[in-house]
Amino acid sequence: MASASLPDTPQLTSAKIVIAGGFGVGKTTCVRSISEIPPINTEAWMTAASETVDRMDPGIDKKTTTVAMDFGRLTIGPDLVLYLFGTPGQPRFWPMWDDLCRGAVGALVLADTRNLAASFPAINYFEQDSDLPFVVCVNLFDGVLHHPLEDVREALAVPASVPLIACDARDPSSVARALLVVVEHTMSRTARPTAGALAAR
């Protein structure tokens, strides 16, 4: 009796991606717009009592701040699920970044060209304090790229080896493309040592 053949089912792989950046750069919006499950947000209201530690920059219309993390999930295909962890942006919560990055395969670092100074600490963290592959992404708050990406790269001193892209954190398809760049960059970084080792044999 011939045995019935079972259809090939791809092995499911999960990967943790960190979405990082300064305060008000769009991390919560990014996770909320792309997550296929109700996202977990740990936002707290900013009150007058917190003004000394949660300073609001002029022109930023934001009344809440993430105090732990954002969490969401995105299925890329039948064989890949991404778990998204958004970092808190306030400086007093930066010590949590080490824990949030543990076990991650890559990071998407959001930048705001309206306030480039707020982007330096996040980029510096992934350059100096973490070995996690990362991609820098300019968030298009009004849907328009106001500065050429190469000018942004120069202003933020982003190394040529780090991809620099743009996306609208409100647009799920735009965020999905950005996350795919992170996955591809991570895969290229992971494969490079193996290829070098094989060539040396």
Backbone as a ProteinNet text record, in pm:
[ID]
protein_1_A
[PRIMARY]
MASASLPDTPQLTSAKIVIAGGFGVGKTTCVRSISEIPPINTEAWMTAASETVDRMDPGIDKKTTTVAMDFGRLTIGPDLVLYLFGTPGQPRFWPMWDDLCRGAVGALVLADTRNLAASFPAINYFEQDSDLPFVVCVNLFDGVLHHPLEDVREALAVPASVPLIACDARDPSSVARALLVVVEHTMSRTARPTAGALAAR
[TERTIARY]
84.7	0	88.2	68.6	151.5	112.4	212.3	185.2	151	55.1	14.1	123.6	155.1	258	198.8	273	228.7	281.1	201.4	249.9	363.6	458.6	569.9	519.7	547.1	509.5	636.4	649.4	771.4	784.9	908.4	933.9	920.4	838.7	812.9	930.7	976.5	1084.9	1033.6	1070.4	1032.7	1157.9	1144.7	1257.5	1210.3	1296.1	1267.2	1334.3	1255.8	1306.2	1279.8	1381.2	1366.8	1342.2	1245.6	1219.9	1258.1	1364.2	1423.2	1425.1	1460.7	1470.8	1443.4	1455.8	1434.7	1288.4	1262.7	1127	1045.3	923.4	832.4	865.7	951.6	995.2	898.7	804.7	704.7	712.1	779.4	795.4	661.4	583.3	452.5	361.5	361.6	281.2	323	452.3	506.7	455.6	467	421.6	270.2	200	52.8	2.2	69.8	20.3	42	140.6	177.3	136.7	112.4	87.2	-43.7	-38.7	-157.4	-238.9	-186.3	-257.9	-275.4	-370.1	-379.2	-246.6	-180.1	-47.8	-54.7	51.2	64.4	142	80.3	145.1	149.9	263.9	277.4	296.3	196.1	202.8	140.4	199.4	147.5	130.2	32	7.5	122.7	162.2	264.3	194.4	232.5	166.5	265.2	212.9	298.4	403.9	372.8	468.4	590.7	578.4	691.3	768.3	736.2	798.6	950.4	1001.4	1146	1222.1	1157.3	1226	1175.6	1052.5	994.9	973.6	1083.5	1075.9	1013.9	917.1	852.8	922.1	965.5	1025.4	916	944.5	843.4	799.8	670.6	619.4	579.2	606.1	567.9	437.5	332.5	201	188.5	239.7	241.1	209.2	111.4	64.4	98.1	147.6	181.4	324.1	380	514.1	519.7	598	614.5	705.1	659.6	735.6	797	770.1	832.8	866.4	763.9	788.9	656.9	668.2	555.3	580.2	473.1	489.4	384.8	430.1	339.3	393.5	314.3	354.9	317	402.7	377.1	421.9	330.3	363.9	407.9	533.9	588.8	551.3	547	513.5	482	464.6	430.9	543	662.7	776.3	844.9	790	857.6	758.4	774.8	695.3	790.4	760.6	841.5	769.9	844.8	795.2	862.2	782.2	830.9	831.1	944.3	958.9	1001.6	913.6	946.4	1006.5	1117	1185.3	1122.7	1133.5	1094.3	1197	1151.6	1241.6	1301.6	1237.7	1287.4	1422.3	1518.7	1651.5	1649.4	1554.5	1554.2	1519.2	1467.1	1434.4	1537.9	1644	1744.3	1808	1826.4	1884.2	1805.6	1678.2	1597.7	1634.7	1706.1	1733.6	1813.7	1908.1	1987.7	1897.8	1800.7	1709.8	1620.6	1570.6	1482.6	1556.4	1686.1	1764	1813.6	1808.9	1858.3	1773.9	1839.5	1770.3	1718.6	1733.8	1686.7	1784.9	1734.7	1820.6	1857.9	1783.2	1811.9	1727.7	1758.3	1687.2	1655.8	1540.2	1501	1506.7	1598.4	1616.8	1548.5	1440.8	1367.1	1434.3	1433.4	1491.1	1388.6	1395.1	1305.3	1391.2	1379	1462.3	1424.6	1310.7	1272.9	1352	1411	1486.4	1596.7	1696.9	1802.2	1881.5	1893	1972.6	1919.4	1787.5	1728.2	1759.7	1812.7	1842.2	1982.8	2071.5	2210.8	2225.8	2158.5	2179.5	2142.3	2032.9	1991.1	2091.4	2136.5	2234.8	2365.1	2405.7	2528.3	2518.6	2400.1	2383.6	2412.3	2355.5	2372.5	2511.2	2575.7	2712.8	2814.2	2796.1	2899.1	2867.3	2741.1	2704.4	2630.8	2614	2541.8	2604.2	2601.9	2650.2	2534.2	2415.9	2296.9	2299.5	2277.7	2265.9	2147.5	2164.5	2055.3	2043.9	1924.1	1891.5	1837.1	1882.7	1830.5	1719.2	1606.6	1488.8	1433.7	1427.2	1368.3	1216.5	1151.1	1005.2	946.7	860.7	798.9	671	683.6	569.7	455.5	486.4	381.2	378.9	441.8	442.2	540.5	627.4	721.2	863.1	956.6	1097.8	1155.5	1184.4	1226.4	1375.7	1453.8	1597.9	1644.5	1733.4	1786.5	1850.2	1832.6	1884.1	2035.1	2107.7	2252.9	2289.6	2208	2231.4	2204.2	2099.6	2068.4	2179.5	2230.5	2340.6	2461.1	2493.1	2608.1	2583	2460.4	2429.2	2432.7	2389.1	2385.8	2511.5	2604.3	2728.1	2699.5	2602	2568.3	2668.4	2735.7	2835.6	2774.5	2856	2808.5	2759.7	2807.9	2768.5	2629.1	2571.4	2438.8	2335.7	2234.6	2131.4	2056	2026.3	1947.5	1829.1	1708	1587	1487.4	1370.6	1262.9	1133	1045.6	913.2	816.5	688.1	582.8	531.3	556.4	519.7	369.6	290.5	144.5	96.7	183.3	145.7	196.4	106.6	151.3	242.1	211.3	294.2	433.1	441.4	570.2	653.1	589	659.3	703.7	619.2	654.5	779.1	788.3	908.1	1032.3	1016.8	1130.2	1176.6	1082.2	1117.4	1185.3	1143.9	1210	1355.2	1381.8	1519.9	1602.7	1543.4	1613.5	1644.9	1546.4	1566.6	1676.2	1670.5	1770.5	1910	1917.7	2047.2	2103.4	2017.6	2061.4	2112	2039.9	2080.2	2213.8	2234.5	2361.6	2476.6	2450.7	2554.5	2587.4	2485.4	2504.4	2576.6	2545.4	2603	2746.8	2787	2919.3	3033	3035.4	3144.9	3154.2	3034.5	3034.3	3096.9	3060	3117	3266.3	3313.1	3455.5	3531.3	3470.2	3535	3547.1	3440.4	3445.9	3551.9	3564.6	3661	3803.5	3823.7	3958.5	4003.2	3907.3	3944.6	4012.8
-120.1	0	125.2	206.9	326.8	426.1	486	584.8	718.8	784.8	915.9	1018.2	1098.9	1200.9	1321.7	1371.8	1488.6	1614.7	1717.9	1843.4	1902.2	1959.5	2023.6	2148.5	2154.3	2272.7	2342.2	2471.2	2542.2	2550.3	2544.5	2556.3	2701.7	2724.6	2861.4	2913.8	3030.9	3097.3	3228.5	3257.1	3384.3	3467.1	3597.8	3687.8	3810.6	3858.3	3976.6	4098	4200.7	4326.2	4438.4	4518.8	4633.5	4759.4	4838.3	4968.3	5074.4	5147.7	5239.8	5382	5475.1	5614.3	5706.6	5834.7	5934.4	5953.9	6042.7	6070.9	6135	6082.2	6142.2	6117.3	6019	5996.4	5907	5841.1	5761.4	5611.6	5568.6	5424.9	5357.4	5418.8	5362.7	5359.2	5465.3	5470.1	5360.3	5338.2	5237.3	5098	5063.1	4931.4	4919.5	5024.8	5022.6	5006.3	5067.8	5065.7	4930.5	4854.4	4732.4	4605.1	4610.7	4488.6	4421.7	4290.1	4214.2	4172.1	4196.3	4172.8	4307.2	4318.5	4444	4470.9	4580.8	4605.2	4634.4	4597.5	4630.8	4761	4861.2	4991.1	5022.9	5067.8	5105	5255.4	5327.6	5473.4	5529.4	5637.7	5707.7	5855.2	5917.1	6059.6	6142	6243.3	6336.4	6449.8	6469	6569.7	6678.9	6780.3	6889.9	6841.8	6738	6685.9	6623.7	6584.1	6518.3	6611.1	6739.8	6833.3	6838.7	6821.2	6832.4	6714.8	6598.8	6482.1	6445.3	6480.5	6452.1	6583.9	6643.9	6776.1	6765.7	6852.3	6857.2	6958.3	6915	7007.9	7090.6	7218.4	7303.2	7246.6	7252.9	7207.9	7062.3	6986.2	6845.2	6832.1	6789.1	6773.6	6630.6	6605.9	6471.2	6480.6	6402.8	6410.2	6285.8	6180.8	6057.3	6017.3	5927.7	5876.5	5728.3	5652.5	5510	5493.1	5413.1	5398.3	5258.7	5169.5	5036.9	4993.5	4957.9	4916.6	4911.5	4901.2	4868.3	4727.9	4653.8	4518.2	4489.6	4427.9	4388.2	4267.7	4215.5	4097.1	4116.7	4067.4	4077	3948.4	3883	3764.7	3809.5	3782.5	3823.3	3724.5	3598.1	3493	3366.1	3255.1	3129.5	3076.2	3133	3080.5	3183.3	3305.2	3407.4	3497	3505.4	3594.6	3688.7	3817.7	3916.6	3960.2	3963.9	4018.3	4153.9	4256.3	4393.9	4450	4505.7	4564.8	4710.1	4802.6	4944.6	4991.3	5063.1	5109.8	5240	5267.8	5400.3	5503.9	5624.9	5726.7	5820.8	5832.2	5926	5878.4	5970	5930.5	5850.3	5878	5806.4	5658.9	5619.6	5479.9	5409.1	5477.9	5416.6	5291.1	5280.1	5155.9	5030.1	5046	4930.1	4877	4955.9	4915.5	4786.8	4767.8	4644.6	4521.9	4526.9	4413.7	4394.2	4504.5	4493	4441.6	4470.6	4427.2	4283	4228.9	4092.8	3993	3913.3	3814	3866	3996.1	4053	4021.2	4022.9	3997.8	4127.5	4234.5	4360.7	4472.6	4594.8	4711	4809.9	4872.8	4983.4	5108.9	5200.1	5322.1	5437.4	5488.7	5597.7	5731.2	5817.7	5951.5	6055.1	6171.8	6282.9	6399.8	6436.3	6544.1	6680.1	6689.7	6815	6835.2	6726.9	6733	6627.4	6651.8	6552.5	6525.1	6625.8	6607.4	6493	6471.1	6364.7	6225.9	6220.2	6090.8	6041.1	6130.8	6090.8	5984.2	5996.9	5895	5754.6	5740.5	5607.6	5548.7	5629.9	5581.2	5547.2	5631.5	5606.2	5475.4	5447.5	5323.9	5201.6	5197.8	5079.9	5074.5	5189.7	5190.3	5149.4	5197.9	5182.9	5078.9	5061.5	4980.2	4851.8	4823	4703.4	4649.5	4517.7	4458.1	4418.4	4471.9	4440.1	4512.9	4441.6	4510.9	4607.7	4726	4822.9	4900.8	4952.1	5034.8	5166.7	5277.9	5409.1	5446.8	5490.5	5519.2	5657.3	5744.2	5877.3	5863.9	5904.3	5898.5	6019.7	5993.1	6100.2	6144.9	6238.7	6278.4	6336.3	6413	6470.1	6406.9	6290.2	6219	6271	6363.5	6425.5	6413.3	6376.9	6374.1	6513	6587.4	6726.4	6740.8	6638.6	6645.4	6518	6528.1	6407.3	6314.9	6185.1	6090.2	6101.6	6132.9	6146.1	6264.8	6370.9	6483.9	6443.5	6362.6	6314.2	6222.6	6137.5	6047.9	6127.9	6234.3	6317.1	6390.1	6441.7	6518.1	6429.2	6303.6	6211.9	6126.4	6143.7	6065.5	5915.3	5875	5733	5665.6	5561.1	5493.8	5440.8	5432.2	5383.8	5240	5164.8	5024	5007.3	5116.5	5111.3	5162.6	5081.2	5129.5	5248.6	5345.8	5462.3	5472.2	5464.9	5462.9	5563.3	5569.8	5655.2	5576.6	5606	5544.2	5633.1	5609.6	5679.1	5582.3	5611.8	5520.8	5498.1	5582.3	5565	5467.1	5435.8	5354.1	5211.2	5112.8	4975.3	4920.9	4949.9	4897.3	4960.2	5087.4	5155.2	5097.7	5072.2	5012.4	4871.1	4795	4658.1	4656	4749.8	4755.8	4788.3	4877.3	4913	4792.4	4715.7	4598.5	4492.2	4481.6	4386.8	4426.8	4557	4603	4560	4568.3	4524.3	4375.4	4295.3	4150.4	4120	4186.3	4162.1	4204.7	4318.2	4365.8	4269.3	4219.2	4122	3994.6	3947.3	3824.9	3843	3961.3	3985.6	3994.4	4052.5	4061.3	3923.8	3839.4	3705.9	3614.9	3630.1	3541.3	3576.1	3702.9	3747.3	3670.9	3649.4	3575.3	3431.3	3368.2	3231.8	3222.8	3315.7	3314.5	3336.4	3425.7	3451.1	3329.1	3258.4	3140.1	3030.9	3018.2	2915.3	2950.1	3078.1	3118.6	3095.9	3101.3	3087.3	2941.8	2850.8	2708.6	2663.6
0	0	0	-99.6	-111.5	-4.6	55	158.6	95.9	155.4	103.7	131.3	33.7	50.8	120.3	216.9	290.4	223.1	214.5	154.8	237	167.3	236.3	307.7	435	511.7	558	528.1	567.1	718.5	765.8	909.4	951	1051.6	1095.7	1176.6	1139.2	1210.2	1267.8	1391	1451.2	1476	1467.8	1488.3	1564.6	1652.2	1733	1670.4	1645.4	1589.5	1689.9	1715.9	1805.1	1721.8	1761.7	1698.8	1800.2	1769.7	1866.8	1811.5	1899.7	1858.5	1975.6	1950.3	2053.5	2087.3	2180.9	2225.6	2113.8	2091.8	1995.4	1851.5	1822.4	1684.4	1606.3	1675.3	1604.3	1627.3	1733.2	1758.4	1788.9	1877.1	1912.2	1791	1712.4	1590.4	1493.6	1482.9	1393.1	1430.2	1557.4	1603	1588.3	1622.3	1617.9	1474.5	1379.5	1241.8	1173.9	1216	1144.1	1216.2	1345.8	1422.3	1380.8	1360.7	1323.3	1446	1563.7	1687.9	1757.6	1849.4	1924.9	1995.5	1962.4	2019.4	2168.5	2236.4	2377.7	2387.9	2444.5	2463.9	2612.2	2658.6	2799.8	2809.3	2760.9	2761.1	2888.2	2935.6	3053	3017.5	3079.2	3055.7	3111.9	3037.3	3084.1	3156.5	3280.8	3363.8	3402.8	3468.1	3511.9	3610.1	3685.6	3784.1	3718.9	3591.3	3524.1	3431.4	3432.9	3339	3353.5	3473.7	3494.4	3434.8	3419.2	3363.5	3224.8	3191.8	3061.1	2987.2	2948.1	2885.3	2747.3	2720	2589.8	2500.8	2382.5	2287.6	2222.3	2195.1	2131.9	1997.4	1970.5	1842.2	1838.5	1943.9	1946.8	2023.2	1952.1	2013.1	2064.5	2182.9	2240.2	2388	2432.4	2570.4	2651.6	2585.2	2655.8	2621.9	2702.2	2677.3	2711.9	2634.9	2662.2	2783.6	2880.1	3003.7	3017.4	2926.5	2929.9	2788.2	2709.7	2572.2	2497.1	2364.8	2278.9	2226	2200.4	2149.4	2043.1	1933.4	1827.4	1753.4	1661.5	1584.1	1438.6	1349	1205.7	1138	1065.7	987.5	849.3	815.7	686.9	577.3	611.9	516.2	591.6	519.7	587.2	675.9	660.9	736.9	827.2	837	916.6	989.4	1121	1204.8	1277.7	1273.7	1343.2	1471	1579.6	1705.2	1725.8	1738.5	1739.2	1881	1921.3	2053.6	2038	2073.6	2067.2	2198.2	2189.9	2310.4	2360.9	2490.4	2540.5	2495.9	2468.8	2415.9	2518.1	2634.4	2735	2790	2808.7	2858.3	2986.5	3076.4	3203.7	3187.4	3068.6	3044.5	2956.5	2916.2	2829.3	2888.3	3022.8	3075.1	3038.3	2999.1	2961.2	2823.6	2744	2606.5	2599	2689.9	2687.3	2698.3	2787.7	2805.6	2684.1	2627	2511.3	2388.1	2377.8	2262.5	2275.2	2396.9	2417.6	2336.7	2253.1	2172.2	2039.8	2013.7	1886.8	1774.2	1651.5	1535.1	1464.8	1490.8	1425.4	1483.4	1442.4	1495.5	1383.4	1395.6	1309	1394.5	1362.4	1441.1	1367.6	1424.9	1362.3	1391.3	1291.8	1304.7	1259.5	1321.2	1290.5	1243	1115.9	1062.6	1119.6	1187.3	1252.8	1381.2	1431.3	1556.4	1551.6	1466.6	1446.5	1573.5	1660.2	1782.1	1867	1863.7	1943.8	1889.3	1766.5	1704.9	1736.1	1775.4	1799.1	1907.7	2024.4	2128.5	2083.8	2007.7	1962.6	1863.8	1769.2	1672.7	1742.8	1836.2	1911.3	1990.3	2046	2122.6	2036.2	1916.1	1831.7	1767	1756.2	1703.8	1809.2	1932.9	2035.1	2142	2176.4	2292	2257.3	2129.7	2089	1960.8	1944.5	1820	1729.4	1757.3	1679.9	1545.4	1434	1304.9	1309.2	1253	1258.1	1128.3	1105.9	989.8	1042.5	987.1	1025.9	928.5	982.5	900.6	934.4	836.3	853.3	849.4	956.6	962.5	889.5	792.8	714.3	783.7	876.4	958.6	876.4	774.1	690.5	552.5	539.2	412.4	310.7	351.1	257.2	311.4	223	259.5	232.2	337.7	321.4	293.6	323.7	302.3	233.7	133.9	69.8	173.6	153.8	251.7	269.8	165.2	179.2	267.8	263.2	353	497.5	516.8	651.2	701.2	613.8	651.8	699.7	626.3	663.8	795.5	812.4	934.2	1058.1	1043.2	1157	1166.4	1070.5	1068	1067.7	986.4	975	882.3	927.7	843.6	713.9	610.6	481	488.1	585.3	599.1	658.9	709.9	771.1	671.5	635.7	543.4	601.8	516.1	554.6	459.5	514.7	434.3	490.8	430	479.7	477.2	571.9	572.4	648.6	626.1	699.4	805.2	932.5	1041.2	1050	985	987.1	881	784.1	668.4	685.4	703.4	725.6	616.3	489.7	381.6	383	420.1	428.9	543.1	657.6	771.3	738.5	668.5	631.2	544.3	450.5	365	447.7	544.9	630.5	712.4	764.3	843	756.8	631.9	541.5	516.3	511.8	496.9	617.7	737.2	858.5	849.5	807.7	795.7	693.2	578.1	473.8	519.3	589.2	638.6	741.6	828.8	929.3	863	762.3	692.6	621.8	562.6	493.8	593	709.8	813.1	870.5	882.5	938.6	840.7	712.3	611.7	579.1	600.6	558.7	624.5	757.4	817.7	767.9	741.9	695.1	557	468.6	334.3	339.7	428	439.4	490.1	583.5	638.9	533.7	450.2	345.4	241.3	209.6	108.6	157.2	288.3	343.1	347	332.1	338.6	211.2
[MASK]
+++++++++++++++++++++++++++++++++++++++++++++++++++++++++++++++++++++++++++++++++++++++++++++++++++++++++++++++++++++++++++++++++++++++++++++++++++++++++++++++++++++++++++++++++++++++++++++++++++++++++

